Coordinates of C-alpha atoms and ligand atoms in Angstrom, one line a residue:
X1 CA 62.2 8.1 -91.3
X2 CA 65.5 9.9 -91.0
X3 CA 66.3 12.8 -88.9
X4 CA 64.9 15.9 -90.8
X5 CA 67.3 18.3 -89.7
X6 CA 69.8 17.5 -92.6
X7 CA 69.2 19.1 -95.5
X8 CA 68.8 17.0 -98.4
X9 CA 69.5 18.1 -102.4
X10 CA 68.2 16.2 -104.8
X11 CA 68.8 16.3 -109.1
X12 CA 65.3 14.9 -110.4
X13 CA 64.7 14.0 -113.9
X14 CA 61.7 13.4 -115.7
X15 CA 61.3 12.0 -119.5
X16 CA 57.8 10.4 -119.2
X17 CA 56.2 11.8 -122.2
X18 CA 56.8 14.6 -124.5
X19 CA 59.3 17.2 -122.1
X20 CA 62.7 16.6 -121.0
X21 CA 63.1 18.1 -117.6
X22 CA 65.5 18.3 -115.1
X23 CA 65.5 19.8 -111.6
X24 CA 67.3 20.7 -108.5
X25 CA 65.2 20.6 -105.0
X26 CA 66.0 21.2 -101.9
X27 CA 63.9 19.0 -98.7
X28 CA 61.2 18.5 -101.1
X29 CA 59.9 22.2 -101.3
X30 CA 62.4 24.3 -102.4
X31 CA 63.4 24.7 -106.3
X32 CA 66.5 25.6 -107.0
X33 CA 66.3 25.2 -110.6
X34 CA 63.5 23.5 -113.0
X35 CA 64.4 23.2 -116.2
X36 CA 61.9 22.2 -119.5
X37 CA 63.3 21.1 -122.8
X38 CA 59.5 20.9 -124.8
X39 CA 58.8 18.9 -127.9
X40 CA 55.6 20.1 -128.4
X41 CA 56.3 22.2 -131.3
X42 CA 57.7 19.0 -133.1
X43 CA 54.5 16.8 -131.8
X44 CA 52.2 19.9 -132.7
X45 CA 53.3 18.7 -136.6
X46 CA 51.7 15.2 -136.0
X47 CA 48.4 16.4 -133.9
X48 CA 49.9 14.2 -131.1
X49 CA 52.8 12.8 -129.2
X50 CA 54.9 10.6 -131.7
X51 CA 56.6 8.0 -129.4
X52 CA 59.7 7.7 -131.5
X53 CA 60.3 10.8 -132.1
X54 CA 59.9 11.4 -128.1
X55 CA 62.7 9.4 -127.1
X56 CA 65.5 10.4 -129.7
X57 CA 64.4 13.9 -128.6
X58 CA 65.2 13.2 -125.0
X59 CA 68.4 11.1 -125.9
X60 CA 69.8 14.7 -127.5
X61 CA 68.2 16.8 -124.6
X62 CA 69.4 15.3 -121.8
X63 CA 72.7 15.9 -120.4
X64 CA 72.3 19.8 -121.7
X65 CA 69.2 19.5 -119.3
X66 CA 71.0 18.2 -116.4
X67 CA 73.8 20.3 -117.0
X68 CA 71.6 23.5 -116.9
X69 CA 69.6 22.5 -113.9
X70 CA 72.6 22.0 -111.5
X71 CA 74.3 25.0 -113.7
X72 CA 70.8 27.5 -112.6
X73 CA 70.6 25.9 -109.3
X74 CA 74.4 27.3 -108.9
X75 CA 75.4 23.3 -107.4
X76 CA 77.9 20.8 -108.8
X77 CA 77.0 17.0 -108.7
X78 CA 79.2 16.6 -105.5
X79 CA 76.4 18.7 -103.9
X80 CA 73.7 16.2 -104.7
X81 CA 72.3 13.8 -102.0
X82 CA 69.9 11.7 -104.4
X83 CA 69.7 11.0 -108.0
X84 CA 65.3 10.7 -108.5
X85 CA 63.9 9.7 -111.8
X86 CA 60.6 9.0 -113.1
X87 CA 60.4 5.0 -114.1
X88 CA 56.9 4.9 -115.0
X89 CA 54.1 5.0 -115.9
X90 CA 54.3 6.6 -119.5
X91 CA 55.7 5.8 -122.8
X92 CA 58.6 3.1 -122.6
X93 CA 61.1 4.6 -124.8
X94 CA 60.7 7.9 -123.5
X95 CA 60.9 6.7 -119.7
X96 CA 64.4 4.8 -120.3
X97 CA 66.6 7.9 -121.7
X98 CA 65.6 9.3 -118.3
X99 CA 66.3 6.4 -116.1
X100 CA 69.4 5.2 -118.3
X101 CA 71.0 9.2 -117.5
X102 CA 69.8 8.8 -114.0
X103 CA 71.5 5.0 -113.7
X104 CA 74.9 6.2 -115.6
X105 CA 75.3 9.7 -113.1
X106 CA 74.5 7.7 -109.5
X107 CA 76.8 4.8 -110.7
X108 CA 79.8 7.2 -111.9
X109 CA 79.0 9.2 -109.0
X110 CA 78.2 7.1 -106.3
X111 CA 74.9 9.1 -105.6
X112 CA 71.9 7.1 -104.6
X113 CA 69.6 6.3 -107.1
X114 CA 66.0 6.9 -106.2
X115 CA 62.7 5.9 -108.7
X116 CA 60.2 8.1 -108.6
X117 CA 56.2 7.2 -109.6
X118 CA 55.2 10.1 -112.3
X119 CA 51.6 10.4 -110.3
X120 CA 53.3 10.7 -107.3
X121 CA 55.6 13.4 -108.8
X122 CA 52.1 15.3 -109.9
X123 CA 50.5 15.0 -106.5
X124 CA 53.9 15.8 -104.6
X125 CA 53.8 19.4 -107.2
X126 CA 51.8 20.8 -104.4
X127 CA 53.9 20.3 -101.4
X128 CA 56.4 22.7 -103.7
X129 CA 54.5 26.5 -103.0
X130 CA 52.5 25.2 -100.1
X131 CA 54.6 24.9 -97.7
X132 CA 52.0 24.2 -94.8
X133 CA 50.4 21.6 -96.7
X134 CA 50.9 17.7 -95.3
X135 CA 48.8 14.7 -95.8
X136 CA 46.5 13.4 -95.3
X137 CA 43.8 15.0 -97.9
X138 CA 42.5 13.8 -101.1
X139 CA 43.9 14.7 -104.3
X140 CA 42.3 14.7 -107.7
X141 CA 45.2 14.2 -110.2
X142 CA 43.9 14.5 -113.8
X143 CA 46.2 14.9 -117.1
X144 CA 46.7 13.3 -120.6
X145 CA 46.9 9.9 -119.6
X146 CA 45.3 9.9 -116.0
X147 CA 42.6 10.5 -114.3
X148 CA 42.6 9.3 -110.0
X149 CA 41.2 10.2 -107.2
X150 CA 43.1 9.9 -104.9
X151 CA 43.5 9.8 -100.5
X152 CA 47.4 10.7 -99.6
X153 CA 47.7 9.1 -96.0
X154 CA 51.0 9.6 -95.6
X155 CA 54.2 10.5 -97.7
X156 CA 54.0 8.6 -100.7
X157 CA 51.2 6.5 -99.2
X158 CA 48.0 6.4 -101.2
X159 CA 44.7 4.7 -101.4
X160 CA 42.7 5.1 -104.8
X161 CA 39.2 5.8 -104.4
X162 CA 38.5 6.0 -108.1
X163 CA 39.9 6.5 -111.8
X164 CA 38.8 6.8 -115.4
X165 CA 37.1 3.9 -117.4
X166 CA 38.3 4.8 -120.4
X167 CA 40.0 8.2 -121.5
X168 CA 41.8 10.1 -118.9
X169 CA 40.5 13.8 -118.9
X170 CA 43.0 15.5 -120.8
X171 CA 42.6 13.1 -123.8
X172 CA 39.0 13.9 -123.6
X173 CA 40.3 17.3 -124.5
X174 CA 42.9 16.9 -126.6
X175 CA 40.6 14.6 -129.1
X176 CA 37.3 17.0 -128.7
X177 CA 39.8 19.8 -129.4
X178 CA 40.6 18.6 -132.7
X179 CA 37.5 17.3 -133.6
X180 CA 36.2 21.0 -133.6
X181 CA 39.5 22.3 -135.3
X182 CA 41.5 23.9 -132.1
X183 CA 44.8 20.8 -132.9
X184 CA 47.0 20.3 -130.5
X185 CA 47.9 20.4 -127.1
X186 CA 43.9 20.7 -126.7
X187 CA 43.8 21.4 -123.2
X188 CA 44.8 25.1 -123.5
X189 CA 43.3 26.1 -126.3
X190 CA 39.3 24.8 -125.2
X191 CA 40.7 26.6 -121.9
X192 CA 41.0 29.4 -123.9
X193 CA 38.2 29.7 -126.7
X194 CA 35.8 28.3 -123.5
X195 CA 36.0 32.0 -122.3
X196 CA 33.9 33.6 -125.2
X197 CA 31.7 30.7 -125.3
X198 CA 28.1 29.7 -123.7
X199 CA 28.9 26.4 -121.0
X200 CA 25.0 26.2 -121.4
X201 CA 24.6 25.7 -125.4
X202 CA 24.5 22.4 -125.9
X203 CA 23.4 19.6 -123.1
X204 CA 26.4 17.5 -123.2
X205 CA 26.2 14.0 -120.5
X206 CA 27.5 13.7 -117.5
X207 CA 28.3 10.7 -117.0
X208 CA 27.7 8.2 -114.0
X209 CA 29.6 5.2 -113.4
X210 CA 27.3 2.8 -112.2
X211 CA 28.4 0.6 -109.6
X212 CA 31.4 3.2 -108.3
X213 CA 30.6 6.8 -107.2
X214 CA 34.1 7.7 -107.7
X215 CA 35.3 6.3 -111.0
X216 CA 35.4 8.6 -114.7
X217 CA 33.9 7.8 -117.5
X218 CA 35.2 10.4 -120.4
X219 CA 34.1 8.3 -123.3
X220 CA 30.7 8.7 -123.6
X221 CA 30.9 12.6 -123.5
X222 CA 33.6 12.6 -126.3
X223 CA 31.0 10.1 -128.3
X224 CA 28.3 12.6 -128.2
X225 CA 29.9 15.7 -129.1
X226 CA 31.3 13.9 -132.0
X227 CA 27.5 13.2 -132.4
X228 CA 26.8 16.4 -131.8
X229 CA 29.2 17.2 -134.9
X230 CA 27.6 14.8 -137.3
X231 CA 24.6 15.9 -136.6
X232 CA 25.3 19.6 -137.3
X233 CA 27.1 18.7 -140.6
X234 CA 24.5 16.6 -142.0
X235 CA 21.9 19.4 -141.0
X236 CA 24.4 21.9 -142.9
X237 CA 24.1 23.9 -139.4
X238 CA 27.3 25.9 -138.9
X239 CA 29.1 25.5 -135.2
X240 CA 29.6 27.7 -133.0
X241 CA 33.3 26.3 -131.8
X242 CA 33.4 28.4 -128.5
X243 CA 29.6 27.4 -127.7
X244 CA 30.8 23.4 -128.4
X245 CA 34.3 23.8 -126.2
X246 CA 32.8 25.9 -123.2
X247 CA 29.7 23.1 -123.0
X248 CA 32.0 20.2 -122.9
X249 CA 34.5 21.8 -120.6
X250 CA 31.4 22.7 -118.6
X251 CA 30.5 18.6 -118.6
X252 CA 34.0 17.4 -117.9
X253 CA 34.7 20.1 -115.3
X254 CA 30.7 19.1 -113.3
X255 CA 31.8 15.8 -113.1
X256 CA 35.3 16.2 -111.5
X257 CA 34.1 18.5 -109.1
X258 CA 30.8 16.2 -107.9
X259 CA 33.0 13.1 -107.6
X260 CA 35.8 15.5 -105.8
X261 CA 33.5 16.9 -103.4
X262 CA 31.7 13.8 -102.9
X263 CA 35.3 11.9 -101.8
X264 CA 36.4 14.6 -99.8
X265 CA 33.2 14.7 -97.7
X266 CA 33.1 10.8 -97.7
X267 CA 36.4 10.9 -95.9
X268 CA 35.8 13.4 -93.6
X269 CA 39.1 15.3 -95.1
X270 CA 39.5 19.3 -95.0
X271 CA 42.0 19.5 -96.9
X272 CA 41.8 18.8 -101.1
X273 CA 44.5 19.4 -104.0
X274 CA 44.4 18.8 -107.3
X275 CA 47.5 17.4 -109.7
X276 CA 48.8 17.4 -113.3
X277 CA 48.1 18.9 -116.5
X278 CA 44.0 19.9 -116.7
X279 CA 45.0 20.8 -113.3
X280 CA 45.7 24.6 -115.1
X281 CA 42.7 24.6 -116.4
X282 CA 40.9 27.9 -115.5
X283 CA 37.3 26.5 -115.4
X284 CA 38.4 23.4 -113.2
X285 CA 40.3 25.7 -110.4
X286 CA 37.4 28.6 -110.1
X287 CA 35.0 25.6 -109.4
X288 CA 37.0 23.9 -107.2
X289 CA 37.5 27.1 -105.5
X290 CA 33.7 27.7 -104.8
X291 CA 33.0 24.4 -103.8
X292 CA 35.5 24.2 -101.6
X293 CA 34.8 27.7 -100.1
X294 CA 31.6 26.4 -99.8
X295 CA 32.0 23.8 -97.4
X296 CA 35.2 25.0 -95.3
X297 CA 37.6 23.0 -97.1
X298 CA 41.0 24.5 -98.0
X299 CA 42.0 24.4 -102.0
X300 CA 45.5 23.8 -103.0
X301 CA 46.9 23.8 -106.4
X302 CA 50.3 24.0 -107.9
X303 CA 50.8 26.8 -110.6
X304 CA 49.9 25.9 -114.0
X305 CA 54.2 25.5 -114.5
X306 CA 54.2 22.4 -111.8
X307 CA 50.5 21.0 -112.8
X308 CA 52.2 20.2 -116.4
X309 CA 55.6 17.1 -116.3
X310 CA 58.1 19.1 -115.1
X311 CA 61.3 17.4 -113.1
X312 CA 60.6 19.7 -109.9
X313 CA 58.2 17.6 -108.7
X314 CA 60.1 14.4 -108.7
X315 CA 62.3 15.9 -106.8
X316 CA 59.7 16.9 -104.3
X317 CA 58.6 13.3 -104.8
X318 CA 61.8 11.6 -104.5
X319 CA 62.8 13.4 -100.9
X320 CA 60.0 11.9 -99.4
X321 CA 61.0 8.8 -100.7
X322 CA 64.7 9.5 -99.6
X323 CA 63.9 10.0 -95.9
X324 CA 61.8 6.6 -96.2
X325 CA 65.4 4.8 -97.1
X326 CA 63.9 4.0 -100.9
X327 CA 67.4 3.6 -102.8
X328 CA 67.3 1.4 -106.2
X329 CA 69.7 -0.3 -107.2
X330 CA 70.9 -0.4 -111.4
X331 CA 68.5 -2.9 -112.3
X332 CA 66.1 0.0 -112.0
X333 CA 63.7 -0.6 -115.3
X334 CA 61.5 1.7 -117.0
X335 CA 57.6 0.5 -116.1
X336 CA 55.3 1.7 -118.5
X337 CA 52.2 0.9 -116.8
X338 CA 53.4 1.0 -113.4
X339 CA 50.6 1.4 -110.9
X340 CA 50.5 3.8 -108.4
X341 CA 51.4 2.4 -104.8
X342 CA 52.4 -0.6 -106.5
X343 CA 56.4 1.2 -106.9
X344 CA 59.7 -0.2 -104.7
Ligands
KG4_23 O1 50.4 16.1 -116.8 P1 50.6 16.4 -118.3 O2 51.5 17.4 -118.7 O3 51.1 15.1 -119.0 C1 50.7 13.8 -118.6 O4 51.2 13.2 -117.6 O5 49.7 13.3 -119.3 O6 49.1 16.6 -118.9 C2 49.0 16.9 -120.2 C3 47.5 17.1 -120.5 C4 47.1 17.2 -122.0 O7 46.1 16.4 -122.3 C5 46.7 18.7 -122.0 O8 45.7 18.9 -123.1 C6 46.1 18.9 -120.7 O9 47.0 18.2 -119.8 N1 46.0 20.3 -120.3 C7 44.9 21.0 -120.1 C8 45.2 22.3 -119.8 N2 46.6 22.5 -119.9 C9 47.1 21.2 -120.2 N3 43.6 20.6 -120.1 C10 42.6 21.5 -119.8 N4 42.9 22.8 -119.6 C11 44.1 23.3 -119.6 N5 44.4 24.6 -119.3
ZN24 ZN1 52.3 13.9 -116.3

């Protein structure tokens, strides 16, 4: 690694999914600007995230959103050290306007270009407000298409100790919340309607993964409160919707902090964070809280503005990359499925 006494600027920009963001950070911790161009209100129309619709959104967004964030962060291009962009995973069409605008500034520029992993973006979110915080520790990283746990060894070094099966946590969410009417983005709202409800009215799974003590399985649990549902309907019994969020949030929320808990004492670590979207979710953070308090680890969690796609923490990303000497070069391709560790 480089000499860490220069100080390194970097623009990030982040087009993975459904919010065109760009950022200015400085050495990996300090935001200078973060800016969020959301579609959801467009999505919100559909009850989900229209791919199409994503990318021509960003294709309109973008330089405005680059423009601002250098505009905010009171820099000019000249100041910038790196150009880091998300390249994967996440929808294809989206994840190219980003990279194309990142390609097109560091090659009029002559800025390196840097490719940033989007999970490692989310688990990077927490080096942002906490400054004391340096691997290694294990990091649960859970949002609308991921769910990993996760043991950060080193800057942008990780070992996967487990991931979902089947839905990611936040499309458990997102699907149970419209099932019982709440639409879209689900997250929140079951966040929110879970706060007047009983966690304890209905006996929703929690499910094991057989042969893997760390893996998801969200499936199952959306299965039976769809059942659950049916079964209320056909008895002409009237829900209770806060009663049916709060008791799968309750289900969802047992499991991640088991399997958390379980890793983190596996490893001998004393030190856990958690990443990306559910990552705001109330239930989820006072839990990990106690159980964490309970056994002397220390908690750390970005605020509920970094846990969702935001460009800031590609930037945080991307430094760490930067002092590793990661540069791409313009053949740098959008990777929809790209694995993390598996990126350079
Ligand atoms: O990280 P993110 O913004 O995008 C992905 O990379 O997927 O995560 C979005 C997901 C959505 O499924 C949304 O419903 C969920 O995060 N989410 C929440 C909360 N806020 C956002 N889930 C539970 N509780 C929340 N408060
Ligand atoms: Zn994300």
């Amino acid at each position: 690694m480089s000499s860490t006494d220069e100080s390194v600027t970097i623009l990030a920009i982040e087009t993975s999914c459904d919010e065109t963001a760009a950022a200015v950070v400085v050495n990996g911790r300090e935001v200078l600007s973060n800016v969020i161009s959301s579609q959801i209100d467009l999505h919100t129309l559909y009850g989900g995230v229209v791919p199409e619709i994503a990318s021509r959104k960003h294709i309109e967004k973008i330089n405005q959103v680059m423009e601002e964030a250098l505009k905010t962060a009171d820099r000019t291009l000249a100041d910038m050290d790196a150009i880091a962009v998300t390249y994967g995973p996440g929808l294809v069409g989206a994840l190219l306007v980003g990279v194309s605008a990142a390609k097109a500034v560091s090659f009029a520029s002559g800025i390196p270009l840097i490719g940033v992993h989007h999970i490692e973006g989310h688990i990077s979110a927490n080096y942002i407000e906490n400054k004391d915080l340096e691997p290694p520790f294990v990091c649960l990283v859970v949002s609308g298409g991921h769910s990993h746990l996760v043991v950060v060894k080193e800057y942008g070094e990780y070992e996967i100790l487990g991931r979902t099966r089947d839905d990611a946590a936040g499309e458990a969410f997102d699907k149970v919340a419209r099932a019982i009417g709440l639409g879209y983005p689900g997250g929140p709202k079951i966040d929110r309607v879970s706060k007047v409800g009983n966690p304890e009215a209905i006996a929703f799974p929690r499910a094991k993964v057989g042969d893997s003590p760390y893996d998801f399985s969200f499936s199952g649990l959306k299965s039976a409160v769809l059942n659950y549902l049916n079964s209320c309907e056909m008895k002409g019994v009237e829900i209770c919707q806060a009663d049916v969020a709060a008791s799968f949030q309750k289900a969802v929320v047992d499991v991640l902090v088991e399997h958390s808990m379980y890793a983190v004492s596996e490893c001998g670590m004393k030190k856990f964070a958690i990443a990306g979207g559910v990552a705001s979710n109330t239930a989820l953070r006072s839990a990990l809280q106690a159980a964490c308090d309970k056994r002397g680890i220390a908690f750390y969690h970005p605020s509920p503005i970094l846990c969702t796609d935001n460009a800031a923490m590609i930037g945080a990303a991307g430094y760490y990359e930067y002092r590793k000497g990661v540069r791409h070069g313009y053949d740098l391709n959008a990777v929809p499925g790209l694995r993390l560790g598996e990126s350079r």
